[in-house]
């Protein structure tokens, strides 16, 4: 059996998240339907991450096993022909046989980066509906950048995890980099880490927006983190602004990723 | 009666064009429904231009008359509350009483600018479906820029007009500026003129793409224009890449627009 690693991207607006669900359209279901057509058999696909309803992915990986000898490039073209316009297959790599047993699209991930987009304007933007979160009051992006840097490091993030999540033994995650950048009316929060709890990035954004509203000041993110208290952190910012942006199978800072 | 001029923007993906139609959703119909809620009466709205199914507008104007004394800024907020996310009201101006009789959202337009977006990559982009036209072969944007400049000036554009159009007495239009610019994998054709025939911008793009394919060379656009022959020009490029980008009520090159 060959193990193939597919790279894709999707606009999540229409989907009820990545994961297959009863009675709701998911990205995985649509991809699996395309895989069934191209590979003549319904193969399981194993995704690198869950994404919630309305969340986007600029980069997403899944692996699958197949006996079919279709070249990777041909598989990409064939899948794109079966997929709707909002899901794009970007590339396919065959995992070398000596590494295939150990490689897993989800468990082999070393780090991921998310981007959260805020449209900071009073003016409604019809091209960013479902693609960014509109914040109408003026946001000081430089202040948010300084606050975001307080997330960097290894912390217990239980205060930044939605109540709906299953109890996790380990709430400790390491954030390698975090920052906020403004380009015109668009503000982007970028955060890279070894893993993220349920809704963690969206709660980070909600907390940064408390700083934007003057309800938190520099140094307070550190205090909120230390409190381990969900109530101290901000709201869960809407899904539409969130993008899974980068998924790496190589330790942070090292070159030559698998893909 | 007050005459109000509204500025809006819309993502045309979901709509069967601007103009109200039987059995198909149009931008004008959705706006008129919102106007009816806000102004307590179904008022006629007069748009600045037609746009085809799937065409977008980064700037679009319409005027309407009303007896209601609602402040312009409040009307913008109220309309946005009634409109879906893909239509955004940007501003509203009350035309001064001494100018109201002469002002007309369509007939008073001095010039318009369109942008056409080409996603020039082999890689499918899920965030640009319905927002750009994908061209997979490499396009020489600098060559296209030189060819585009041949459109500048006053020409008989009957060769750049769809057969479906009604016979027009006057096919002469003046193009004030035209050019092509690349930013990464995104190529933009911009063209400003005193008016445009049916499908004219999309046929201009189809013709420029003939140059990209090596079927036309520099100087040939001038020859195609002079032929007055639709067959000599290129295809009508798809609607999804087209944006009405700027509408001016002041002669080209003059400051202080009405809006």
XYZ file of C-alpha atoms in Angstrom, chain A:
259
model
C 0.000 0.000 0.000
C 1.188 3.504 -0.834
C 0.767 6.299 1.700
C -0.034 9.631 0.053
C 0.099 13.021 1.757
C -2.176 15.626 0.186
C -1.878 19.367 0.716
C -5.041 21.364 0.228
C -6.676 24.723 1.015
C -10.304 25.587 1.543
C -12.710 28.407 2.116
C -14.690 27.053 5.065
C -17.669 29.436 4.741
C -20.054 26.805 3.391
C -18.928 23.962 5.626
C -19.790 22.778 9.053
C -16.105 22.292 9.825
C -13.545 19.792 8.595
C -14.741 16.685 10.445
C -17.460 14.432 8.954
C -20.807 14.979 10.708
C -24.355 13.708 10.548
C -26.747 16.032 8.695
C -24.200 18.761 7.987
C -21.812 19.308 5.107
C -18.164 18.925 6.058
C -14.941 19.442 4.141
C -13.846 15.853 4.845
C -17.049 14.396 3.403
C -16.707 16.372 0.168
C -13.044 15.393 -0.154
C -13.858 11.749 0.556
C -16.500 11.788 -2.194
C -13.864 13.091 -4.633
C -11.329 10.499 -3.432
C -13.882 7.762 -4.053
C -14.313 8.882 -7.667
C -10.592 9.209 -8.380
C -9.355 6.143 -6.480
C -12.368 3.946 -7.386
C -12.823 3.072 -3.725
C -13.926 4.912 -0.583
C -10.629 5.306 1.263
C -10.320 6.753 4.752
C -8.615 10.103 4.840
C -6.790 11.228 7.969
C -6.711 15.006 8.457
C -3.996 17.019 10.211
C -6.386 18.988 12.408
C -9.998 19.742 13.164
C -11.350 23.062 12.051
C -14.682 24.463 13.244
C -17.630 25.530 11.124
C -16.717 28.574 9.034
C -12.967 28.306 9.707
C -10.700 28.398 6.641
C -7.439 26.680 5.769
C -4.704 28.153 3.602
C -2.798 24.935 4.181
C -4.186 21.625 5.337
C -2.836 18.075 5.020
C -4.442 14.655 5.016
C -2.975 11.240 4.367
C -4.546 8.161 2.836
C -3.470 4.721 1.762
C -4.139 3.287 -1.661
C -3.133 0.355 -3.818
C -3.784 2.357 -6.983
C -0.693 3.411 -8.957
C -1.862 6.887 -9.883
C 1.008 9.446 -10.046
C 0.732 12.140 -7.320
C 0.435 15.017 -9.804
C -2.328 13.258 -11.707
C -4.186 12.632 -8.444
C -4.111 16.384 -7.675
C -5.552 17.274 -11.086
C -8.190 14.548 -10.933
C -9.300 15.502 -7.421
C -9.561 19.191 -8.348
C -11.803 18.213 -11.243
C -14.149 16.486 -8.768
C -14.022 19.153 -6.048
C -16.043 22.366 -5.796
C -14.279 25.730 -6.240
C -13.932 26.349 -2.510
C -11.720 23.289 -1.893
C -8.391 23.191 -3.727
C -5.944 20.313 -3.845
C -2.478 21.906 -3.929
C -0.001 19.034 -3.999
C 0.519 15.355 -3.266
C 3.616 13.572 -2.003
C 4.146 9.846 -1.687
C 5.657 9.141 1.733
C 8.849 7.092 1.166
C 8.217 3.420 2.095
C 10.747 3.459 4.938
C 8.936 6.375 6.585
C 5.348 5.461 5.745
C 4.650 3.312 8.822
C 5.628 6.110 11.203
C 4.058 9.010 9.353
C 0.607 10.233 10.396
C -0.979 13.447 9.072
C -2.144 14.413 12.564
C 0.285 12.879 15.042
C 3.397 13.754 13.035
C 2.621 17.486 13.020
C 5.431 19.401 14.764
C 3.822 22.835 14.771
C 1.014 24.819 13.190
C 0.398 28.458 12.476
C -2.986 30.179 12.539
C -3.893 33.609 11.179
C -6.875 35.584 12.434
C -8.100 38.451 10.238
C -9.848 41.513 11.647
C -11.426 44.063 9.297
C -10.997 47.208 11.376
C -13.321 49.733 9.821
C -16.753 51.219 10.272
C -17.323 50.466 6.614
C -18.855 47.113 5.722
C -16.740 45.088 3.284
C -18.773 42.773 1.030
C -15.622 40.957 -0.088
C -14.665 39.979 3.469
C -17.997 38.655 4.721
C -17.208 35.168 6.113
C -13.481 35.911 5.630
C -12.721 38.330 8.465
C -14.250 39.664 11.702
C -15.325 43.287 11.483
C -14.350 45.449 14.462
C -15.712 48.977 14.073
C -13.875 50.848 16.850
C -10.265 51.866 16.165
C -7.837 49.142 17.210
C -4.247 49.971 18.207
C -2.473 47.146 16.382
C 0.904 47.992 17.940
C -0.535 47.621 21.435
C -2.084 44.295 20.404
C 1.256 43.193 19.005
C 2.959 43.818 22.349
C 0.152 41.998 24.185
C 0.260 39.076 21.726
C 3.941 38.532 22.469
C 2.981 37.637 26.042
C 1.561 34.391 24.660
C 5.033 33.270 23.526
C 6.512 30.471 25.596
C 5.254 27.341 27.357
C 2.071 27.932 29.356
C -0.879 26.108 30.842
C -3.642 27.351 28.524
C -6.667 25.939 30.365
C -8.067 29.473 30.626
C -7.978 29.663 26.830
C -10.031 26.566 26.118
C -13.770 26.327 25.468
C -15.963 24.710 28.103
C -17.372 22.395 25.429
C -13.999 20.671 25.098
C -13.427 17.236 26.602
C -11.293 17.299 29.723
C -7.701 17.139 28.618
C -4.990 15.895 30.907
C -2.469 18.244 29.464
C -3.325 21.879 28.843
C 0.292 22.878 28.339
C 1.222 24.201 24.928
C 4.253 26.035 23.589
C 3.778 29.154 21.474
C 6.807 29.800 19.276
C 5.770 33.127 17.866
C 2.811 35.476 18.081
C 2.269 38.946 16.719
C -0.173 41.444 15.276
C 0.344 43.368 12.063
C -1.785 46.029 10.383
C -2.022 46.533 6.597
C -4.492 49.336 5.900
C -7.797 48.411 7.539
C -6.872 44.737 7.828
C -5.275 43.518 11.051
C -3.736 40.061 11.229
C -2.917 38.101 14.349
C -0.456 35.279 13.650
C 0.373 32.592 16.130
C 2.533 29.487 15.764
C 2.759 26.727 18.329
C 3.228 23.022 18.937
C -0.507 22.567 19.412
C -3.719 24.391 20.224
C -6.616 23.592 22.559
C -10.240 23.805 21.424
C -11.033 27.432 20.417
C -7.673 28.556 21.827
C -6.779 30.932 18.981
C -10.231 32.496 18.937
C -10.085 33.074 22.721
C -6.599 34.592 22.321
C -8.135 37.033 19.807
C -11.054 37.801 22.123
C -8.545 38.545 24.873
C -6.427 40.808 22.666
C -9.609 42.702 21.804
C -10.115 43.380 25.519
C -6.807 45.244 25.317
C -8.063 47.075 22.213
C -11.125 48.184 24.217
C -8.925 49.413 27.069
C -10.111 46.672 29.435
C -6.670 45.025 29.598
C -3.272 46.670 29.444
C 0.255 45.483 28.709
C 1.262 42.708 31.065
C -2.338 41.679 31.717
C -2.256 38.800 29.225
C 0.452 37.238 31.391
C -1.789 37.661 34.430
C -4.830 36.205 32.623
C -2.744 33.214 31.503
C -1.542 32.617 35.060
C -5.112 32.772 36.419
C -5.997 29.561 34.470
C -9.536 31.022 34.501
C -11.653 31.060 31.347
C -13.676 33.961 32.811
C -10.608 36.224 32.848
C -9.982 35.733 29.132
C -12.027 37.400 26.388
C -14.827 36.085 24.221
C -14.358 33.377 21.612
C -13.931 35.535 18.499
C -16.084 34.487 15.498
C -14.940 31.603 13.304
C -15.002 33.582 10.035
C -11.700 35.378 10.750
C -9.715 32.201 11.448
C -7.365 30.497 8.989
C -5.203 27.454 9.564
C -2.221 28.917 7.728
C 0.729 26.571 7.997
C 1.224 22.994 9.122
C 4.762 21.698 9.582
C 6.094 18.158 9.918
C 9.557 19.423 10.869
C 10.510 20.827 14.283
C 10.103 24.619 14.519
C 13.114 26.451 13.138
C 14.434 23.501 11.128
C 14.530 23.468 7.349
C 13.533 20.925 4.749
C 9.986 19.902 5.702
C 8.626 16.517 4.567
C 6.185 18.101 2.123
